Amino acid sequence: MSDTDGKKPLGLHGSRPGNVKQSFSHGRTKNVVVETKRKRVVVPKPGGAAQGTAATGVVRGDPSKRPAGISEAELERRMRALALARSREAEEAEKRAAEEAARAEERERRRAEIEAKEREDREREEALKAKAEEEERKKREAAEAARKASQPAPQQPAAAQQPTAPGEMPAGGQRPNSAPRKAGDRDRDARADKKAKPAAKGGIDNRRSGKLTLNQALSGEGGRQRSMAQMKRKQERARQKAMGGHVEREKVVRDVQLPEAITVGELANRMAERVADVVKSLMQSGIMATQNQSIDADTAELIIEEFGHRVVRVSDSDVEQVIEQVKDKPEDLLDRAPIITVMGHVDHGKTSLLDAIRKTKVVSGEAGGITQHIGAYQVEAANGTRLTFLDTPGHAAFTSMRARGAHVTDIVVLVVAADDAVMPQTIEALNHAKAAKVPMIVAINKIDKYDANPDKVRTDLLQHEVIVEKMSGDVQDVEVSAITGKGLDQLLEAIALQSEILELKANPNRPAQGAVIEAQLDVGRGPVATVLVQNGTLKRGDIFVVGEQWGKVRALVDDKGERVEEAGPSVPVEVLGLNGTPEAGDVLNVVATEAQAREIAEYRANAAKEKRAAAGAATTLEQLMAKAKEDQNVSELPVVVKSDVQGSAEAIVQAMEKIGNDEVRVRVLHSGVGAITESDIGLAEASGAPVFGFNVRANAPARQAANQKGVEIRYYSVIYDLVDDVKAAASGLLSNEIREKFIGYASIKEVFKVSNVGKVAGCLVTEGVARRSAGVRLLRDNVVVHEGTLKTLKRFKDEVSEVQSGQECGMAFENHEDMRPGDVIEIFERESVERSL
């Protein structure tokens, strides 16, 4: 069988044949005929390229200029894509030209419409103007005719008839020649009556005046009533119309108060202009603003001047003008109780003397027997007059408290111990009283002691320019004893005499003003301020601003713990309802609205922030370098302080700032009021500082955080110990310290009355162990209420030495029975350890 098998051999037309010898395995070979075809090159004719492109859309390239490796098919595809892209570009260019022409046509059409509308408006205005002039001319002609008709006419023959105006009736009420009315006349009269009806634009339609509407039935009024100003404007327009002329109203030029920023609506309100007009004026100036958006003072000034008003610039501090004091009239003033501040050196018997007058025991409740808060009390004297006493601390750290007490008081009672004479804080109290220009009464206390020497006290006072009556001076002096009660009546008589001389008066019928004596953060009640009302009457529900805080009086509590509805002049009360804890010494003022109070408080807070920032910032590079060099040479002891009341925190901070010299100093990172929180622990850990708690405790999360992070928390109830410890730590003289180790906590579940024992607290030991020999503190809302020892510790009916965690027991305190369910008992032991910071 041949290779061709009777068929024609495959071949390429126009090819050149050739032989190729093909070798196989085992020495076999074969001759293969191979045909090769030469490529045909098409040379386009001149002018024929365009025809080919138009006909087929394919452009063939010159083979000599074709890139290497490009086949005929690939070249064809590329040429076709290029032609397609060019045609698409041509189409898009035509489309853009058409769109541009359409937009130009639309612009021309809109411009023609606007011009036509403006032309119509001008024609309408001209027509209205011409019509108004025609009506004015007709009115003048009618008035002239009426004036001529009212003049006496000359006698005419009876047969002659007076001419009548078109449409007018003759005097006799008959038409001329008694002609009957035609249909055209009747239609004309009807049209005239229709024009005369008040239902035209601007008039009032009284067609429904006899019907009862739903609005009238509900409100008893006939819908919206006209204001008096609108009625006056209507009468003025009618009068001008009757006089035959239209007079434009004279524009009222106002003085517009302009703060640093103002909303568009408020600006329009102050100018008495429409909000839309103000917004339009702003838009013309290129400012897009709605009525609720604020604009700056410069922009507002341009708008005010454009409307023709006068600008009165006001500053941010003008917000406090609402609490400016108005002088009271003499007939409004009534007698008020005197405010007496008891001052003197520490442990000279100030609080004991006040306790003897009040017949109470405040001293027993103070830690270490010294006063560390300002107390405010009211006492009724034997003759019925009320006296307000302020008890100030005598310790050196409480300088600011004594200064505050001297400035809000009327009379200072200077207590000097007869066995101790004049001491440093006695001299300081004297200086405060002199600076405040307050009359003074010297109470020489402790005359019951065997070594008492009252004359030495009087002699020592001479060195400080205080001459008592016994030494021919004008300062009253009374010898008293807080223990035996001797001389107390004479002291009250001296106070009453001094208050009569002062003729103390106040106006109770005005918004209240007072001074904050003390402030604290109570866990159950929130921020609480002890306020001494100086003028006016503070009522429940009053809105007030005090320093950087504001609030609404939620409750008033007097010095006996009872709630009252109002407090008049010279009455000390605790005020609840503040939004934050104010500073001791701030002034409380009652304002009209909550918005005013908030605005004043925000202004004061911002001003205080700017002042603190300015004080702490170094203004020049030299100052910055000098401060850095100074800090490099000074070792700092950072501390965090938390206290129960604002005054104590202030006193501790001031005492800390006095500690130190050129080489070492104490820096208070943070001071505040209330329990120690987790954020305080975080701050102390970041700066490596101990946390000092003064009559407060750390809450549970703060205790856990302190244990985890190794932050030392120290608790104090006497300011001596705190200041002395910080001094020793700062100076490096760290001797053995008595450190308290907390061994347990117990929660009071119930309180029972037991005969021969008193009040016994039924407790559950929640943590650690309770021991009879350990010291205890009673905590209420993490604030120390009492510190002492246990009188009894019982398990069931048996007296035990200790009770483990999770067990119940009964506890009674020595000399303290004010226990409540929910209070926490803190059990601790004291141990002597080497001090290290």
Coordinates of N, CA and C in Angstrom, one line a residue, residues 89-246:
E89 N -13.2 57.8 20.3 CA -12.8 59.1 20.7 C -13.6 60.2 19.9
A90 N -13.8 59.9 18.6 CA -14.5 60.8 17.7 C -16.0 60.9 18.2
E91 N -16.6 59.7 18.6 CA -18.0 59.8 19.1 C -18.1 60.6 20.4
E92 N -17.1 60.3 21.3 CA -17.2 61.1 22.6 C -17.0 62.6 22.4
A93 N -16.1 62.9 21.5 CA -16.0 64.4 21.2 C -17.2 65.0 20.7
E94 N -17.9 64.2 19.7 CA -19.2 64.7 19.2 C -20.2 64.8 20.3
K95 N -20.3 63.8 21.2 CA -21.2 63.8 22.3 C -21.0 65.0 23.3
R96 N -19.7 65.3 23.6 CA -19.4 66.4 24.5 C -19.8 67.7 23.9
A97 N -19.5 67.8 22.5 CA -19.9 69.1 21.9 C -21.4 69.3 21.9
A98 N -22.2 68.1 21.7 CA -23.6 68.2 21.8 C -24.1 68.6 23.2
E99 N -23.5 68.0 24.2 CA -23.9 68.3 25.6 C -23.6 69.8 25.9
E100 N -22.4 70.3 25.5 CA -22.1 71.7 25.8 C -23.0 72.6 25.1
A101 N -23.4 72.2 23.8 CA -24.4 73.1 23.2 C -25.7 73.1 23.9
A102 N -26.1 71.9 24.4 CA -27.4 71.8 25.2 C -27.3 72.6 26.5
R103 N -26.2 72.6 27.2 CA -26.1 73.4 28.4 C -26.1 74.9 28.1
A104 N -25.4 75.3 27.0 CA -25.5 76.7 26.6 C -26.9 77.1 26.3
E105 N -27.6 76.2 25.6 CA -29.0 76.5 25.3 C -29.9 76.6 26.5
E106 N -29.6 75.7 27.5 CA -30.4 75.8 28.8 C -30.0 77.0 29.6
R107 N -28.7 77.5 29.6 CA -28.4 78.7 30.3 C -29.1 79.9 29.6
E108 N -29.1 79.9 28.3 CA -29.8 81.0 27.6 C -31.3 81.0 27.9
R109 N -31.8 79.8 28.0 CA -33.3 79.7 28.3 C -33.6 80.2 29.7
R110 N -32.7 79.8 30.7 CA -32.9 80.3 32.1 C -32.7 81.8 32.2
R111 N -31.7 82.3 31.5 CA -31.4 83.7 31.5 C -32.6 84.5 31.0
A112 N -33.2 83.9 29.9 CA -34.4 84.6 29.3 C -35.6 84.5 30.2
E113 N -35.7 83.4 30.9 CA -36.8 83.3 31.9 C -36.7 84.3 33.0
I114 N -35.4 84.4 33.6 CA -35.2 85.3 34.7 C -35.5 86.7 34.2
E115 N -35.0 87.0 33.0 CA -35.2 88.4 32.5 C -36.7 88.7 32.3
A116 N -37.4 87.7 31.8 CA -38.8 87.8 31.6 C -39.5 88.0 32.9
K117 N -39.1 87.2 33.9 CA -39.7 87.3 35.2 C -39.5 88.7 35.8
E118 N -38.2 89.2 35.7 CA -37.9 90.5 36.3 C -38.7 91.6 35.5
R119 N -38.8 91.4 34.2 CA -39.6 92.4 33.5 C -41.0 92.4 33.9
E120 N -41.6 91.2 34.2 CA -43.0 91.1 34.6 C -43.1 91.7 36.0
D121 N -42.1 91.5 36.9 CA -42.2 92.1 38.2 C -42.1 93.6 38.1
R122 N -41.2 94.1 37.2 CA -41.2 95.6 37.1 C -42.5 96.1 36.6
E123 N -43.0 95.4 35.6 CA -44.3 95.9 35.0 C -45.4 95.9 36.1
R124 N -45.4 94.8 36.9 CA -46.4 94.7 37.9 C -46.3 95.8 39.0
E125 N -45.0 96.0 39.4 CA -44.7 97.1 40.3 C -45.2 98.5 39.8
E126 N -44.8 98.7 38.5 CA -45.2 100.0 37.9 C -46.8 100.1 37.8
A127 N -47.4 98.9 37.5 CA -48.9 99.0 37.4 C -49.5 99.3 38.8
L128 N -48.9 98.6 39.8 CA -49.4 98.8 41.2 C -49.2 100.3 41.6
K129 N -48.0 100.8 41.2 CA -47.7 102.2 41.6 C -48.6 103.1 40.9
A130 N -48.9 102.8 39.6 CA -49.8 103.7 38.8 C -51.2 103.6 39.4
K131 N -51.6 102.4 39.8 CA -52.9 102.2 40.4 C -53.1 102.9 41.7
A132 N -52.0 102.8 42.6 CA -52.0 103.6 43.8 C -52.0 105.1 43.6
E133 N -51.3 105.5 42.6 CA -51.4 107.0 42.3 C -52.7 107.4 41.9
E134 N -53.4 106.5 41.1 CA -54.7 106.8 40.6 C -55.7 106.9 41.7
E135 N -55.6 105.9 42.6 CA -56.5 105.9 43.8 C -56.2 107.1 44.7
E136 N -55.0 107.5 44.8 CA -54.7 108.6 45.7 C -55.3 109.9 45.0
R137 N -55.2 110.0 43.7 CA -55.8 111.1 43.0 C -57.3 111.2 43.2
K138 N -57.9 110.0 43.0 CA -59.4 109.9 43.2 C -59.8 110.3 44.6
K139 N -58.9 109.9 45.6 CA -59.3 110.2 47.0 C -59.2 111.7 47.2
R140 N -58.1 112.3 46.6 CA -58.0 113.8 46.8 C -59.1 114.5 46.1
E141 N -59.5 114.0 44.9 CA -60.7 114.7 44.2 C -61.9 114.5 45.0
A142 N -62.1 113.3 45.6 CA -63.3 113.1 46.4 C -63.3 114.0 47.7
A143 N -62.1 114.1 48.3 CA -62.0 115.0 49.5 C -62.3 116.4 49.1
E144 N -61.8 116.8 48.0 CA -62.0 118.2 47.5 C -63.5 118.5 47.2
A145 N -64.1 117.5 46.6 CA -65.6 117.6 46.3 C -66.4 117.7 47.6
A146 N -66.0 116.8 48.5 CA -66.7 116.9 49.8 C -66.5 118.2 50.5
R147 N -65.3 118.7 50.5 CA -65.0 120.0 51.1 C -65.9 121.1 50.5
K148 N -66.0 121.1 49.1 CA -66.8 122.1 48.4 C -68.2 121.9 48.7
A149 N -68.7 120.6 48.8 CA -70.1 120.4 49.1 C -70.5 120.9 50.5
S150 N -69.5 120.8 51.4 CA -69.8 121.2 52.8 C -69.9 122.7 52.9
Q151 N -69.4 123.5 51.9 CA -69.5 125.0 52.0 C -70.9 125.4 51.7
P152 N -71.4 126.5 52.3 CA -72.8 127.0 51.9 C -72.9 127.4 50.5
A153 N -73.9 126.8 49.7 CA -74.0 127.1 48.3 C -75.0 128.3 48.1
P154 N -74.8 129.1 47.1 CA -75.7 130.2 46.8 C -77.1 129.8 46.5
Q155 N -78.1 130.7 46.8 CA -79.5 130.3 46.6 C -79.8 130.1 45.1
Q156 N -80.5 129.0 44.8 CA -80.8 128.7 43.4 C -82.3 128.5 43.2
P157 N -82.8 128.7 42.0 CA -84.3 128.5 41.8 C -84.6 127.1 42.3
A158 N -85.9 127.0 42.8 CA -86.3 125.7 43.3 C -86.4 124.6 42.2
A159 N -86.7 125.2 40.9 CA -86.8 124.2 39.8 C -85.5 123.6 39.4
A160 N -84.3 124.3 39.7 CA -83.0 123.8 39.3 C -82.6 122.7 40.2
Q161 N -82.0 121.7 39.7 CA -81.5 120.5 40.4 C -80.0 120.5 40.6
Q162 N -79.6 120.1 41.7 CA -78.1 120.0 42.0 C -77.6 118.8 41.2
P163 N -76.3 119.0 40.6 CA -75.7 117.9 39.9 C -75.2 116.9 40.9
T164 N -75.3 115.6 40.5 CA -74.9 114.5 41.3 C -73.8 113.8 40.6
A165 N -73.0 113.2 41.4 CA -71.8 112.4 40.9 C -72.4 111.1 40.3
P166 N -71.6 110.5 39.4 CA -72.1 109.3 38.8 C -72.3 108.2 39.9
G167 N -73.4 107.6 39.9 CA -73.7 106.5 40.9 C -74.2 107.0 42.2
E168 N -74.2 108.4 42.5 CA -74.7 108.9 43.8 C -76.2 109.1 43.7
M169 N -76.8 109.0 44.9 CA -78.2 109.3 45.0 C -78.5 110.8 45.3
P170 N -79.5 111.3 44.8 CA -79.8 112.7 45.1 C -80.2 112.8 46.6
A171 N -80.3 114.1 47.0 CA -80.6 114.3 48.5 C -81.9 113.7 48.9
G172 N -82.8 113.7 48.1 CA -84.1 113.2 48.5 C -84.2 111.7 48.5
G173 N -83.2 111.0 48.1 CA -83.2 109.6 48.1 C -83.7 109.0 46.9
Q174 N -84.2 109.8 45.9 CA -84.8 109.3 44.7 C -83.8 109.5 43.6
R175 N -83.8 108.6 42.5 CA -83.0 108.8 41.4 C -83.5 110.0 40.6
P176 N -82.7 110.6 39.7 CA -83.2 111.7 38.9 C -84.4 111.3 38.1
N177 N -85.4 112.2 38.1 CA -86.7 111.9 37.3 C -87.4 110.6 37.7
S178 N -87.0 110.1 38.9 CA -87.6 108.9 39.5 C -87.5 107.8 38.5
A179 N -86.4 107.7 37.7 CA -86.2 106.6 36.7 C -86.0 105.3 37.5
P180 N -86.5 104.2 37.0 CA -86.3 102.9 37.6 C -84.8 102.5 37.4
R181 N -84.3 101.6 38.4 CA -82.9 101.1 38.3 C -82.8 100.1 37.2
K182 N -81.8 100.2 36.4 CA -81.6 99.2 35.3 C -80.8 98.0 35.9
A183 N -80.8 96.9 35.1 CA -80.0 95.7 35.5 C -78.5 96.0 35.6
G184 N -78.0 96.8 34.7 CA -76.6 97.2 34.7 C -76.2 97.9 36.0
D185 N -77.1 98.8 36.4 CA -76.8 99.6 37.7 C -76.8 98.6 38.9
R186 N -77.7 97.7 38.9 CA -77.8 96.7 40.0 C -76.5 95.9 40.1
D187 N -76.0 95.5 38.9 CA -74.7 94.7 38.9 C -73.6 95.5 39.4
R188 N -73.5 96.8 39.0 CA -72.4 97.7 39.4 C -72.5 97.9 40.9
D189 N -73.7 98.1 41.4 CA -73.8 98.3 42.9 C -73.3 97.1 43.6
A190 N -73.7 95.9 43.1 CA -73.3 94.6 43.8 C -71.8 94.5 43.8
R191 N -71.1 94.8 42.7 CA -69.7 94.7 42.6 C -69.0 95.7 43.6
A192 N -69.6 96.9 43.7 CA -69.1 97.9 44.7 C -69.2 97.4 46.1
D193 N -70.4 96.8 46.4 CA -70.6 96.2 47.8 C -69.6 95.1 48.1
K194 N -69.3 94.3 47.1 CA -68.3 93.2 47.3 C -67.0 93.7 47.6
K195 N -66.6 94.8 46.9 CA -65.3 95.4 47.1 C -65.2 96.0 48.5
A196 N -66.3 96.5 49.0 CA -66.3 97.1 50.3 C -66.3 96.2 51.5
K197 N -66.4 94.8 51.2 CA -66.5 93.8 52.3 C -65.1 93.7 52.9
P198 N -65.1 93.4 54.2 CA -63.8 93.3 54.9 C -63.0 92.0 54.7
A199 N -63.5 91.2 53.8 CA -62.8 89.9 53.7 C -61.7 90.0 52.7
A200 N -61.3 91.2 52.3 CA -60.2 91.4 51.4 C -58.9 91.0 52.1
K201 N -57.8 91.0 51.4 CA -56.5 90.7 52.0 C -56.1 91.7 53.1
G202 N -55.8 91.2 54.2 CA -55.4 92.0 55.3 C -56.6 92.4 56.2
G203 N -57.8 92.1 55.8 CA -59.0 92.4 56.6 C -59.3 91.2 57.5
I204 N -60.5 91.3 58.2 CA -60.9 90.3 59.2 C -62.3 89.8 58.7
D205 N -62.4 88.5 58.6 CA -63.7 87.9 58.1 C -64.5 87.6 59.4
N206 N -65.6 88.3 59.5 CA -66.4 88.1 60.7 C -67.6 87.2 60.4
R207 N -67.6 86.5 59.3 CA -68.7 85.6 59.0 C -69.0 84.6 60.0
R208 N -67.9 84.1 60.7 CA -68.1 83.0 61.7 C -68.2 83.5 63.1
S209 N -68.4 84.9 63.2 CA -68.3 85.4 64.6 C -69.4 84.9 65.4
G210 N -70.5 84.5 64.9 CA -71.6 84.0 65.7 C -71.6 82.6 66.0
K211 N -70.6 81.8 65.4 CA -70.5 80.4 65.7 C -69.5 80.1 66.8
L212 N -69.7 79.0 67.5 CA -68.8 78.5 68.6 C -67.9 77.5 68.0
T213 N -66.6 77.9 68.0 CA -65.5 77.0 67.5 C -65.0 76.1 68.7
L214 N -64.3 75.0 68.3 CA -63.7 74.1 69.3 C -62.7 74.9 70.2
N215 N -61.9 75.7 69.5 CA -60.9 76.5 70.2 C -61.5 77.4 71.3
Q216 N -62.7 78.1 70.9 CA -63.3 78.9 71.9 C -63.9 78.1 73.0
A217 N -64.5 76.9 72.7 CA -65.1 76.1 73.7 C -64.1 75.6 74.7
L218 N -62.8 75.3 74.3 CA -61.8 74.7 75.2 C -61.1 75.8 76.0
S219 N -60.8 77.0 75.4 CA -60.0 78.0 76.1 C -60.8 79.1 76.6
G220 N -62.1 79.2 76.1 CA -62.9 80.4 76.6 C -62.5 81.7 75.8
E221 N -61.6 81.5 74.8 CA -61.2 82.7 74.1 C -61.4 82.4 72.6
G222 N -61.5 83.4 71.8 CA -61.8 83.3 70.4 C -60.6 83.1 69.6
G223 N -59.8 82.1 69.8 CA -58.6 81.8 69.0 C -57.5 82.8 69.4
R224 N -56.7 83.1 68.4 CA -55.5 84.0 68.7 C -55.9 85.4 68.8
Q225 N -55.5 86.1 69.9 CA -55.9 87.4 70.1 C -54.8 88.4 69.6
R226 N -55.2 89.6 69.3 CA -54.3 90.6 68.8 C -53.6 91.2 70.1
S227 N -52.3 91.5 69.9 CA -51.6 92.1 71.0 C -51.9 93.6 71.0
M228 N -51.5 94.3 72.1 CA -51.8 95.7 72.3 C -50.9 96.5 71.2
A229 N -49.7 96.0 71.0 CA -48.8 96.7 70.1 C -49.4 96.6 68.7
Q230 N -50.0 95.4 68.3 CA -50.6 95.3 67.0 C -51.8 96.2 66.8
M231 N -52.6 96.3 67.9 CA -53.7 97.2 67.8 C -53.3 98.7 67.6
K232 N -52.2 99.0 68.3 CA -51.7 100.4 68.2 C -51.2 100.7 66.8
R233 N -50.4 99.6 66.2 CA -49.9 99.8 64.9 C -51.1 100.0 63.9
K234 N -52.2 99.2 64.1 CA -53.3 99.3 63.2 C -54.0 100.7 63.3
Q235 N -54.1 101.2 64.5 CA -54.7 102.5 64.7 C -53.9 103.6 64.0
E236 N -52.5 103.4 64.2 CA -51.6 104.4 63.6 C -51.7 104.4 62.0
R237 N -51.8 103.2 61.5 CA -52.0 103.1 60.0 C -53.3 103.7 59.6
A238 N -54.4 103.5 60.3 CA -55.7 104.0 60.0 C -55.6 105.6 60.0
R239 N -54.9 106.1 61.1 CA -54.9 107.6 61.2 C -54.1 108.2 60.0
Q240 N -52.9 107.5 59.7 CA -52.2 108.0 58.5 C -53.0 107.9 57.2
K241 N -53.7 106.8 57.1 CA -54.6 106.7 55.9 C -55.6 107.8 55.8
A242 N -56.2 108.1 57.0 CA -57.3 109.1 57.0 C -56.7 110.5 56.7
M243 N -55.4 110.7 57.1 CA -54.8 112.0 56.8 C -54.4 112.1 55.3
G244 N -54.5 111.0 54.5 CA -54.3 111.1 53.1 C -52.8 110.9 52.7
G245 N -52.0 110.3 53.5 CA -50.6 110.0 53.2 C -50.1 108.8 53.9
H246 N -49.1 108.2 53.3 CA -48.5 107.0 53.9 C -47.1 107.3 54.4

